[in-house]
Short mmCIF file of C-alpha atoms in Angstrom, two decimals:
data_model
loop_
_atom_site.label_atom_id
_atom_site.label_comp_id
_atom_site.label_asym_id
_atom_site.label_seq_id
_atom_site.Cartn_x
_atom_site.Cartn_y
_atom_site.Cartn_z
CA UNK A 1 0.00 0.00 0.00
CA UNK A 2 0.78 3.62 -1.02
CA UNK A 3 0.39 6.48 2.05
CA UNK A 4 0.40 10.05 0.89
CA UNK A 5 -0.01 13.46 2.41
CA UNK A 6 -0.86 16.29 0.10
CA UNK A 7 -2.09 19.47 1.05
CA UNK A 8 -6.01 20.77 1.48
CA UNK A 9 -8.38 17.82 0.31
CA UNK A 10 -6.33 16.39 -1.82
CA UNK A 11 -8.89 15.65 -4.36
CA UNK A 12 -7.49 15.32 -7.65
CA UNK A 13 -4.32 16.62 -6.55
CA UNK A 14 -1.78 16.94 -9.68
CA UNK A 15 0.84 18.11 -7.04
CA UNK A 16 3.54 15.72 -5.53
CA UNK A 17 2.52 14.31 -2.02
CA UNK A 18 4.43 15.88 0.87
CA UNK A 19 5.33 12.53 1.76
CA UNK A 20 4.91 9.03 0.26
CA UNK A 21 5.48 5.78 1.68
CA UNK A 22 5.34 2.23 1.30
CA UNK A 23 3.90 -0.46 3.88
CA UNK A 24 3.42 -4.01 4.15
CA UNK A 25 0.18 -5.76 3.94
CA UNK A 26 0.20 -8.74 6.57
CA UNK A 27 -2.58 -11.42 6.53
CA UNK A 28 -5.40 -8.96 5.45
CA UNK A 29 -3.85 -5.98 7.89
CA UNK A 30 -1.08 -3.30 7.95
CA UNK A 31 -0.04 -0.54 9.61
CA UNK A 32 2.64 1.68 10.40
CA UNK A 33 3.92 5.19 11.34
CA UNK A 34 4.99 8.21 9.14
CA UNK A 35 6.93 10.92 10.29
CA UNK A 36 5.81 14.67 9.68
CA UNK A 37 7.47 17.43 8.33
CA UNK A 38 7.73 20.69 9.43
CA UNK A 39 3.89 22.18 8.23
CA UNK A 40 2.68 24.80 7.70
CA UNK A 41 -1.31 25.24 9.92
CA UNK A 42 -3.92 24.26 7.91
CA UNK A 43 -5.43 21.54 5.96
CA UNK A 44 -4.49 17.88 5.10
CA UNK A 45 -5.54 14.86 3.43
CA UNK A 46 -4.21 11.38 4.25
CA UNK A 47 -4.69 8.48 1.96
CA UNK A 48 -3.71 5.28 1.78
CA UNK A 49 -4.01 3.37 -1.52
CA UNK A 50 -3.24 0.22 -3.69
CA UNK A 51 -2.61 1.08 -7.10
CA UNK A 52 -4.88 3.54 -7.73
CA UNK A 53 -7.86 2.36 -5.61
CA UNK A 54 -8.33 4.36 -2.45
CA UNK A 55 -8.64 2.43 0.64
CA UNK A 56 -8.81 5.05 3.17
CA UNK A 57 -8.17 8.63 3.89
CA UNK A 58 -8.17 10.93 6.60
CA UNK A 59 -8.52 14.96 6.77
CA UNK A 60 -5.84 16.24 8.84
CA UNK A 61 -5.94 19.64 10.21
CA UNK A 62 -2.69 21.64 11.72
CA UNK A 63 -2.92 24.34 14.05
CA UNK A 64 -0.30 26.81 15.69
CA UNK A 65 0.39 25.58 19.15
CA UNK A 66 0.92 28.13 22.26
CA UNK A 67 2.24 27.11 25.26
CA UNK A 68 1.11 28.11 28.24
CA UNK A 69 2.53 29.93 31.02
CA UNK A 70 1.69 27.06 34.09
CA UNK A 71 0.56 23.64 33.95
CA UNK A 72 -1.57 21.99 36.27
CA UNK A 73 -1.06 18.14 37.63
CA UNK A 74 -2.93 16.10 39.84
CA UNK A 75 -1.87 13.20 41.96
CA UNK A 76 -3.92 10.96 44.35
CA UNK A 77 -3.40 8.64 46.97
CA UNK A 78 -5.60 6.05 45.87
CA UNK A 79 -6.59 4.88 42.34
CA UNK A 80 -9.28 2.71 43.40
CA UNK A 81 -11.85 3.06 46.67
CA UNK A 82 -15.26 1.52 48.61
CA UNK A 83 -17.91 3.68 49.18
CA UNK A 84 -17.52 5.39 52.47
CA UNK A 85 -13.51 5.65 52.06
CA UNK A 86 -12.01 8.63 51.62
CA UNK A 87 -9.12 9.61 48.49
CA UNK A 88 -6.74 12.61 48.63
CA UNK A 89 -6.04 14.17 45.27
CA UNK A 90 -3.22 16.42 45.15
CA UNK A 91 -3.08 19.37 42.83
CA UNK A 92 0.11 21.19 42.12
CA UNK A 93 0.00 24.32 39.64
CA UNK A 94 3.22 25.14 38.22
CA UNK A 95 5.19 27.23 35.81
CA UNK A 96 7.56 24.84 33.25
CA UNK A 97 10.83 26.05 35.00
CA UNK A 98 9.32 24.26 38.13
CA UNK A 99 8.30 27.37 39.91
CA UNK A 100 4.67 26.73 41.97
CA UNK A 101 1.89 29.32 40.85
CA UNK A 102 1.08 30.78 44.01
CA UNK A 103 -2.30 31.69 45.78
CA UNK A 104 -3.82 30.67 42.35
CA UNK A 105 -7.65 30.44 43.03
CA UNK A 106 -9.03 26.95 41.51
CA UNK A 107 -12.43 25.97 40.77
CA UNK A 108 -13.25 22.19 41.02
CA UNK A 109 -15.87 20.07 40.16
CA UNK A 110 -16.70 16.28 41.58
CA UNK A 111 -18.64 14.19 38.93
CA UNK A 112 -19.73 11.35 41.85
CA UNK A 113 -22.00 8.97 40.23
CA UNK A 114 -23.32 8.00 43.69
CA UNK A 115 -24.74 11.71 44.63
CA UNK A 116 -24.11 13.71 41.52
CA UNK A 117 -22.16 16.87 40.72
CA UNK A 118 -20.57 18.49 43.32
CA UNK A 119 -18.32 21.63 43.09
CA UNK A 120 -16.05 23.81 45.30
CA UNK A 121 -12.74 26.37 45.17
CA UNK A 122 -9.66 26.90 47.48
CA UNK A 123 -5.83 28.86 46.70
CA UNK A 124 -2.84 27.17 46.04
CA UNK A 125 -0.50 27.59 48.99
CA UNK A 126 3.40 29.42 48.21
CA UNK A 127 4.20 26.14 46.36
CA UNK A 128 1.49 26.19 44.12
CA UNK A 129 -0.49 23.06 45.98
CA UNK A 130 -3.56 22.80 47.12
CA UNK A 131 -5.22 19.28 48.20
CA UNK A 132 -9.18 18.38 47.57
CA UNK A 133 -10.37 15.24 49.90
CA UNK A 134 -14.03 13.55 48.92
CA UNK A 135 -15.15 10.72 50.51
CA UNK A 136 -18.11 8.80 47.97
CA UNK A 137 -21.32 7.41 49.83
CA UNK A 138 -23.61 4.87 48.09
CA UNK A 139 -26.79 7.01 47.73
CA UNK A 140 -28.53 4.22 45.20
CA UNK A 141 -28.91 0.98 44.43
CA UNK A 142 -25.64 1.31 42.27
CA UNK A 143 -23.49 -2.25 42.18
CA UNK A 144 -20.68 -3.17 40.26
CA UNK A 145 -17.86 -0.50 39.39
CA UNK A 146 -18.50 3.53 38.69
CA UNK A 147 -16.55 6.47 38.52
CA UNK A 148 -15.42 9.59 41.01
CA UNK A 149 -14.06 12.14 38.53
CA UNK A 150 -12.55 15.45 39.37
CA UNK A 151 -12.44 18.24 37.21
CA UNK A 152 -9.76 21.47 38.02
CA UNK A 153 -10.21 24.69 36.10
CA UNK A 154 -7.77 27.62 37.14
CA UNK A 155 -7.57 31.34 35.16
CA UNK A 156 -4.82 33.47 35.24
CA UNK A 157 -6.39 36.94 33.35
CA UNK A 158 -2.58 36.92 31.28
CA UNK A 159 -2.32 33.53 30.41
CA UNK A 160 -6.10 32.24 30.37
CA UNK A 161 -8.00 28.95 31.69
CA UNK A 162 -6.20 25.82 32.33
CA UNK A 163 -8.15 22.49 32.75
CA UNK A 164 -7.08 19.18 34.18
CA UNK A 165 -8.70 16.07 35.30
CA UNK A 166 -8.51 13.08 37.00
CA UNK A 167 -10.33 10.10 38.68
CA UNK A 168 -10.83 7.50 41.59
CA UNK A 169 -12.42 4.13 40.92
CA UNK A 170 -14.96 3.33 43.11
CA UNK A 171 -16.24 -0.80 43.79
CA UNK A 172 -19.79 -0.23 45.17
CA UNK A 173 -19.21 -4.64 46.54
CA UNK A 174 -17.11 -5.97 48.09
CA UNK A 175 -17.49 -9.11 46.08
CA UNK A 176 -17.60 -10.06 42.61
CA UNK A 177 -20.01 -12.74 41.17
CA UNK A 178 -19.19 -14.00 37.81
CA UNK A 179 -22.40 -15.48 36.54
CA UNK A 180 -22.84 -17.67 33.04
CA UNK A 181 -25.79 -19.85 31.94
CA UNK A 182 -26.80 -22.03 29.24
CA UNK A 183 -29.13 -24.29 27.77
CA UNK A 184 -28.46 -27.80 25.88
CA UNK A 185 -30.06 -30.89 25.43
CA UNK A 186 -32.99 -30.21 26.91
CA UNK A 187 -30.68 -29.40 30.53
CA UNK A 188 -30.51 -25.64 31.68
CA UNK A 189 -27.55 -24.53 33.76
CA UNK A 190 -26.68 -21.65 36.33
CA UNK A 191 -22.97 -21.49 37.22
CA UNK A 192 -21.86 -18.56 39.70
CA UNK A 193 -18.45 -18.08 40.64
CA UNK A 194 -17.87 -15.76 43.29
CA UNK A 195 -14.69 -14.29 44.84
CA UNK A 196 -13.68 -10.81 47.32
CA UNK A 197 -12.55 -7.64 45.81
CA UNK A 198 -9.32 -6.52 47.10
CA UNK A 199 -8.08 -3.06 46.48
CA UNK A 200 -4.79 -3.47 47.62
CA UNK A 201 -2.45 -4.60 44.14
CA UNK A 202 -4.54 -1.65 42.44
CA UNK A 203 -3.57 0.97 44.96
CA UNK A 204 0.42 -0.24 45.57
CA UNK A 205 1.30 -0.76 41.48
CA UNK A 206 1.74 -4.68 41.59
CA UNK A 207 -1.93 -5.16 39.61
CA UNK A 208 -1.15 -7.17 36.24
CA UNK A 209 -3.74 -5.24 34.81
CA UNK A 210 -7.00 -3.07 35.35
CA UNK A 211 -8.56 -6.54 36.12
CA UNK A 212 -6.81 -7.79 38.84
CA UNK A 213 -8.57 -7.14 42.12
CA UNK A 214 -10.31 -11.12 42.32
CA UNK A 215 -9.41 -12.08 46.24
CA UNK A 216 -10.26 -15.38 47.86
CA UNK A 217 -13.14 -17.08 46.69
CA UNK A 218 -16.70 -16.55 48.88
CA UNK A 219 -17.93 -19.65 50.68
CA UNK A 220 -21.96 -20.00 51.50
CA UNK A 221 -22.85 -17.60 49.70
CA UNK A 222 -26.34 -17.48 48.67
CA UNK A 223 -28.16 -16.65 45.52
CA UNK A 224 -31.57 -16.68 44.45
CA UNK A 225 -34.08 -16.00 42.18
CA UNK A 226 -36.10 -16.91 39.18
CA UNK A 227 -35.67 -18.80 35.73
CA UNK A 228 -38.15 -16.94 33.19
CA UNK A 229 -39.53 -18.21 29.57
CA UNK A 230 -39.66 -15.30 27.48
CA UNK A 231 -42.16 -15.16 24.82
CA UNK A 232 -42.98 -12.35 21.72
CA UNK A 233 -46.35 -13.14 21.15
CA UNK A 234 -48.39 -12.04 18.07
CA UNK A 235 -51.42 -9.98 17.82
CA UNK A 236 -53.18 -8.24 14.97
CA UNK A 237 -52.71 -4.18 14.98
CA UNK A 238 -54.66 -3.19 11.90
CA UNK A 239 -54.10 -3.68 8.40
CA UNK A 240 -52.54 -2.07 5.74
CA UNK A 241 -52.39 -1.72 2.13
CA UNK A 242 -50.08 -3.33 -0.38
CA UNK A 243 -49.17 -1.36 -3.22
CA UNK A 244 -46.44 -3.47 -4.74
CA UNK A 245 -49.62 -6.24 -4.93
CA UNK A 246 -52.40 -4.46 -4.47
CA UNK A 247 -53.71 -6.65 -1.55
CA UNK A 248 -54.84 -5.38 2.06
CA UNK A 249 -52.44 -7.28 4.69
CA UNK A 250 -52.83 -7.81 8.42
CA UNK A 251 -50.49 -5.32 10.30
CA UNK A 252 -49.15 -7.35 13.45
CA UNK A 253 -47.32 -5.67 16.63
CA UNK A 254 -45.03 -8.36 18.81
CA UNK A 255 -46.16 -8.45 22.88
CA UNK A 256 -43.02 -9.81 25.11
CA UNK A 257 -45.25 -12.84 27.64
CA UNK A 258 -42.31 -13.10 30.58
CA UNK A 259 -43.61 -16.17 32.71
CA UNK A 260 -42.15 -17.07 35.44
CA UNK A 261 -40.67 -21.00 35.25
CA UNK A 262 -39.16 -21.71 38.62
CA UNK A 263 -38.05 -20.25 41.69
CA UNK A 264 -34.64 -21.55 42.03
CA UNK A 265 -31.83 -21.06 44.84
CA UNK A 266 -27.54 -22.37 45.16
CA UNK A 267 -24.82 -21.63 47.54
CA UNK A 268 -21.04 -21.18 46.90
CA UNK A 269 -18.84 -23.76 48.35
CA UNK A 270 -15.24 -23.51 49.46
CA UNK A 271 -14.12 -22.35 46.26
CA UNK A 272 -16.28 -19.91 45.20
CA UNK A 273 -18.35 -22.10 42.66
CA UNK A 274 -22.37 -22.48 42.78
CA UNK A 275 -24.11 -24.66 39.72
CA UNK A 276 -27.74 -25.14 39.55
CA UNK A 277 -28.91 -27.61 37.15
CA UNK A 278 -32.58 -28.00 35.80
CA UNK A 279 -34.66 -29.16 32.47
CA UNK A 280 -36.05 -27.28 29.66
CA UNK A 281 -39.20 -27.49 27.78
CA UNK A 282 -38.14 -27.30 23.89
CA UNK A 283 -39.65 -24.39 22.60
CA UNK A 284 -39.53 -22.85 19.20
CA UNK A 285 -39.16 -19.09 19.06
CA UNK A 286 -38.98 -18.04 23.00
CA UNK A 287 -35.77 -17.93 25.70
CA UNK A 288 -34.88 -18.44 28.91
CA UNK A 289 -33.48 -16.01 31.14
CA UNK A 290 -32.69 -15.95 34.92
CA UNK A 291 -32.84 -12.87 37.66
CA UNK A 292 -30.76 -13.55 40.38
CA UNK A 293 -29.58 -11.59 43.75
CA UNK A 294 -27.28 -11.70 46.53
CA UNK A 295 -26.06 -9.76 49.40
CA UNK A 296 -22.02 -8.74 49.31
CA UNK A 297 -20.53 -8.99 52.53
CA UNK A 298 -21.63 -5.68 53.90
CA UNK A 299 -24.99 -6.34 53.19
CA UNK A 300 -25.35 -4.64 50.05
CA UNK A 301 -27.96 -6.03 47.60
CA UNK A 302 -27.00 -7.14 44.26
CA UNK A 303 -28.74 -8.05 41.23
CA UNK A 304 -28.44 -10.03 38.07
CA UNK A 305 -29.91 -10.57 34.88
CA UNK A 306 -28.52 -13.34 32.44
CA UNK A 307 -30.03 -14.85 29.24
CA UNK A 308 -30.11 -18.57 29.20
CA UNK A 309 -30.20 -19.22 25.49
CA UNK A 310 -30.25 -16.88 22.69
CA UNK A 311 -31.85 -13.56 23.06
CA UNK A 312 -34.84 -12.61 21.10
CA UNK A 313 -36.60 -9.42 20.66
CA UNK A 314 -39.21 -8.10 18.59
CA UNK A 315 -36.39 -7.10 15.16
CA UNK A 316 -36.48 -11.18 15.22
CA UNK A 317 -39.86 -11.01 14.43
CA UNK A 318 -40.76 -10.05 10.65
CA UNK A 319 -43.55 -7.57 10.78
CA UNK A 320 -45.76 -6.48 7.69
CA UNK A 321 -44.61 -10.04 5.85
CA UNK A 322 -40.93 -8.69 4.92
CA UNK A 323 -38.70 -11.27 4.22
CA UNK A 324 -35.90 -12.73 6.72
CA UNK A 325 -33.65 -15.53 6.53
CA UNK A 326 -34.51 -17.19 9.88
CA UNK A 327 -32.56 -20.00 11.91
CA UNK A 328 -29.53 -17.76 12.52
CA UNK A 329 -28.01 -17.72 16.06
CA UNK A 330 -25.64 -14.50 16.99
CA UNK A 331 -22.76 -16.71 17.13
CA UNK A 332 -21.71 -20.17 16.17
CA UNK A 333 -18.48 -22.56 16.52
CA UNK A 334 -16.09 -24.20 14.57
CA UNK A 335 -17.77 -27.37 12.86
CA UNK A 336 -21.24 -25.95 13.79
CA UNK A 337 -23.96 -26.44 11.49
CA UNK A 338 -25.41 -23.41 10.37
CA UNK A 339 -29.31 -23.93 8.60
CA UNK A 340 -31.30 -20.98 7.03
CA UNK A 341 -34.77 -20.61 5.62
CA UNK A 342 -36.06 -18.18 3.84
CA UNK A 343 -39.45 -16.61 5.06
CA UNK A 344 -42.17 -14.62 4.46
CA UNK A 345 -43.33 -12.71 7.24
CA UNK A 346 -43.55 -16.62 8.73
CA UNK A 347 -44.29 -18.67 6.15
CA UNK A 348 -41.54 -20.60 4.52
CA UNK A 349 -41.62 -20.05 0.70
CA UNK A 350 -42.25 -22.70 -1.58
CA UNK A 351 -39.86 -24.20 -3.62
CA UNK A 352 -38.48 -22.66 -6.41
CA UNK A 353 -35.32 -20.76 -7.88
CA UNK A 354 -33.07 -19.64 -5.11
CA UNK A 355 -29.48 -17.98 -4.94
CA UNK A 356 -27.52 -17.97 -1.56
CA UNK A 357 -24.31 -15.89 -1.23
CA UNK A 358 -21.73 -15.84 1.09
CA UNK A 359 -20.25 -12.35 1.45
CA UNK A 360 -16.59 -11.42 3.69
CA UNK A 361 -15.08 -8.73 2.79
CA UNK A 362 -16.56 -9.47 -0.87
CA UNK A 363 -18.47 -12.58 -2.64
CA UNK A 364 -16.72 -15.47 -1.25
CA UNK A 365 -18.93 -17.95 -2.93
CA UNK A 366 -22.51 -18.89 -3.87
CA UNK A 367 -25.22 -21.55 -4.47
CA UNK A 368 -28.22 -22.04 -5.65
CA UNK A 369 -31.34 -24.38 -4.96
CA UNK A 370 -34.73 -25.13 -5.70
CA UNK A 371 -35.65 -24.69 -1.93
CA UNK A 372 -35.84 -22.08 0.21
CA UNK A 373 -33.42 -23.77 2.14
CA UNK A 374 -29.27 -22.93 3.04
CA UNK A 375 -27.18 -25.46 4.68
CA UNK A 376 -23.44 -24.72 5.07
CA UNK A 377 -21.22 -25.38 8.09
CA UNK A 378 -18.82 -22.96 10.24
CA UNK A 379 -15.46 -23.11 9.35
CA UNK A 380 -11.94 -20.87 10.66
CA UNK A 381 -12.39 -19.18 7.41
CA UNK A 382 -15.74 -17.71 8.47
CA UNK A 383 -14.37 -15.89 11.54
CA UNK A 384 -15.30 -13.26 12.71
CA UNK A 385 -18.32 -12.60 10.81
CA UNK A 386 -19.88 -13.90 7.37
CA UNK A 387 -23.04 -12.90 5.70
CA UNK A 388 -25.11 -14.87 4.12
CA UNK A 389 -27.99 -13.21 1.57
CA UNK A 390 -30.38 -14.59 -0.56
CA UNK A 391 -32.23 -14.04 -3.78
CA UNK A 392 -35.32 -15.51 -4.83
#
């Protein structure tokens, strides 16, 4: 592949390119780095061809940079908190030499998801510091992981506004529950696997990633709920006119039916693990899903839904007879059969002359049948996504 950088649009450009370089094209990808001339401000295009077929471009625009006369930087003495602990953030406003801006007046503002936006001011002291403390207090029935965000804006009337920003994350549990179902063979399972959040490895730089804060895993713990069949049921709305055949159609509107299957319960054992097992009634066109809660150790309620089996909702459902291509799951695995039928509204078609294409990145290959019908099976080559259309 070619990249170029021309000046304004480059549209049509009968100018050399600024700069022009070549770059490899590995298994379907590339990339790479260019390095920039001095430029003039204004506008740039960016392209990136093969031959003479464009394959992407990019306006670039180039501004005059000023520097200004302090900086601002904020520290903290915690990166990650529970509700009800407190974090020091440290802000330090200084000229480049390293000189502190002194008795600099600073506005800040506290985006807490818990209790909203809260906002305050204070000086820097000689050295240009100045600390803001904020302790976050579950309000709501938040769970899982949110946000403490602090926003600093500071104006010197000579050198304008300066803006900086930082933030805290805050674990409204003390525990994490990891929960996964599925449905197969007629058997439904619930597994749960639940472990303690410590803060620690986040706070003291020996995390492996964002991630790691999993403790030791919860024993007895108990979660309960409710399995639910989930059902779009279909009811005339009217009716409508045809034009294409000059018919009057039924016009039909999709109701979700939840009903409730089973009230169902599990503990945790010694390592962390809870499975509840049950069986499923096969049923065409409806799922299963589960809502499940638990108290963390601190008492703190927490709830859960999870879908059992593939999720349907009413865009599955072909309204006003359009056509579909139904049987198709959101995700399949290697040496999975995948079968399609083509549909009207939800009648299958009758036989006749069909064309199925497979489309990545382009027409990979085709078929064609005298049934509605397209059988085909998931290969490596398929991944990550294929589509398959059809033409009758």
């Amino acid at each position: 592949l070619t990249v170029t950088l021309d000046k304004g649009y480059g549209f049509n450009s009968t100018q050399e390119p600024l700069i022009k370089k070549i770059i490899d094209v590995k298994d379907g990808f590339y990339e790479g780095d260019i390095k920039l001339p001095t430029l003039e401000p204004g506008g740039y295009n960016l392209e990136i061809k093969h031959d003479d077929t464009l394959i992407s471009s990019m306006f670039v625009k180039v501004y005059n940079y000023t520097k200004p006369s302090y900086k601002i930087d904020i520290t903290k003495d915690k990166k990650a908190i529970f509700p009800g602990q407190e974090v020091n953030f440290g802000i330090k406003s200084s000229f480049f030499e390293g000189t502190g801006v002194a008795n600099l007046k600073v506005d800040y503002f506290i985006d807490d998801y818990f209790s909203g936006i809260k906002n305050g001011s204070g000086t820097t002291d000689t050295k240009g510091n100045i600390n803001v403390k904020y302790t976050p207090e579950l309000k709501n029935k938040a769970q899982g992981e949110q946000q403490v965000r602090l926003n600093i804006r500071a104006t010197l009337p000579e050198s304008g506004e300066i803006n900086q920003s930082d933030y805290v994350r805050v674990f409204s549990n003390d525990i994490n529950v990891n929960l996964s179902g599925e449905i197969k063979d007629k058997k439904g399972s619930i597994t749960a696997n639940i472990n303690k959040i410590t803060l620690d490895r986040l706070n003291n730089g020996s995390a492996k990633d964002d991630s790691d804060y999993l403790g030791d895993p919860v024993n007895n713990k108990t979660i309960s709920g409710t399995i639910y069949k989930n059902t779009w049921v279909q009811k005339e709305d009217g009716d409508y006119y045809d034009f294409i055949n000059k018919v009057t159609r039924k016009r039909y509107r999709y109701d979700l039916v939840k009903d409730a299957v089973k009230a169902i319960s599990m503990t945790s054992s010694a390592d962390g693990k809870a499975l509840y097992s049950f069986d499923v009634e096969e049923s065409n066109g409806s799922y299963y899903t589960a809502e499940l809660n638990c108290a963390d150790e601190s008492g703190r309620e927490m709830n859960f839904e999870i879908y059992l089996s593939q999720h349907y909702d009413f865009r599955n459902y072909p309204a006003d007879d359009n056509y579909i291509l139904d049987g198709g799951k959101d995700s399949y695995s290697i040496g999975e059969n995948i079968e399609l039928a083509l549909k009207k509204g939800n009648s299958q078609l009758p036989d006749g002359s069909y064309l199925f294409i497979k489309a990545q990145n382009g027409i990979r290959n085709y078929s064609t049948s005298n049934k509605p019908l397209y059988s085909d099976i998931f290969n490596k080559n398929d991944m990550p996504d294929t589509s398959i259309k059809a033409v009758y």
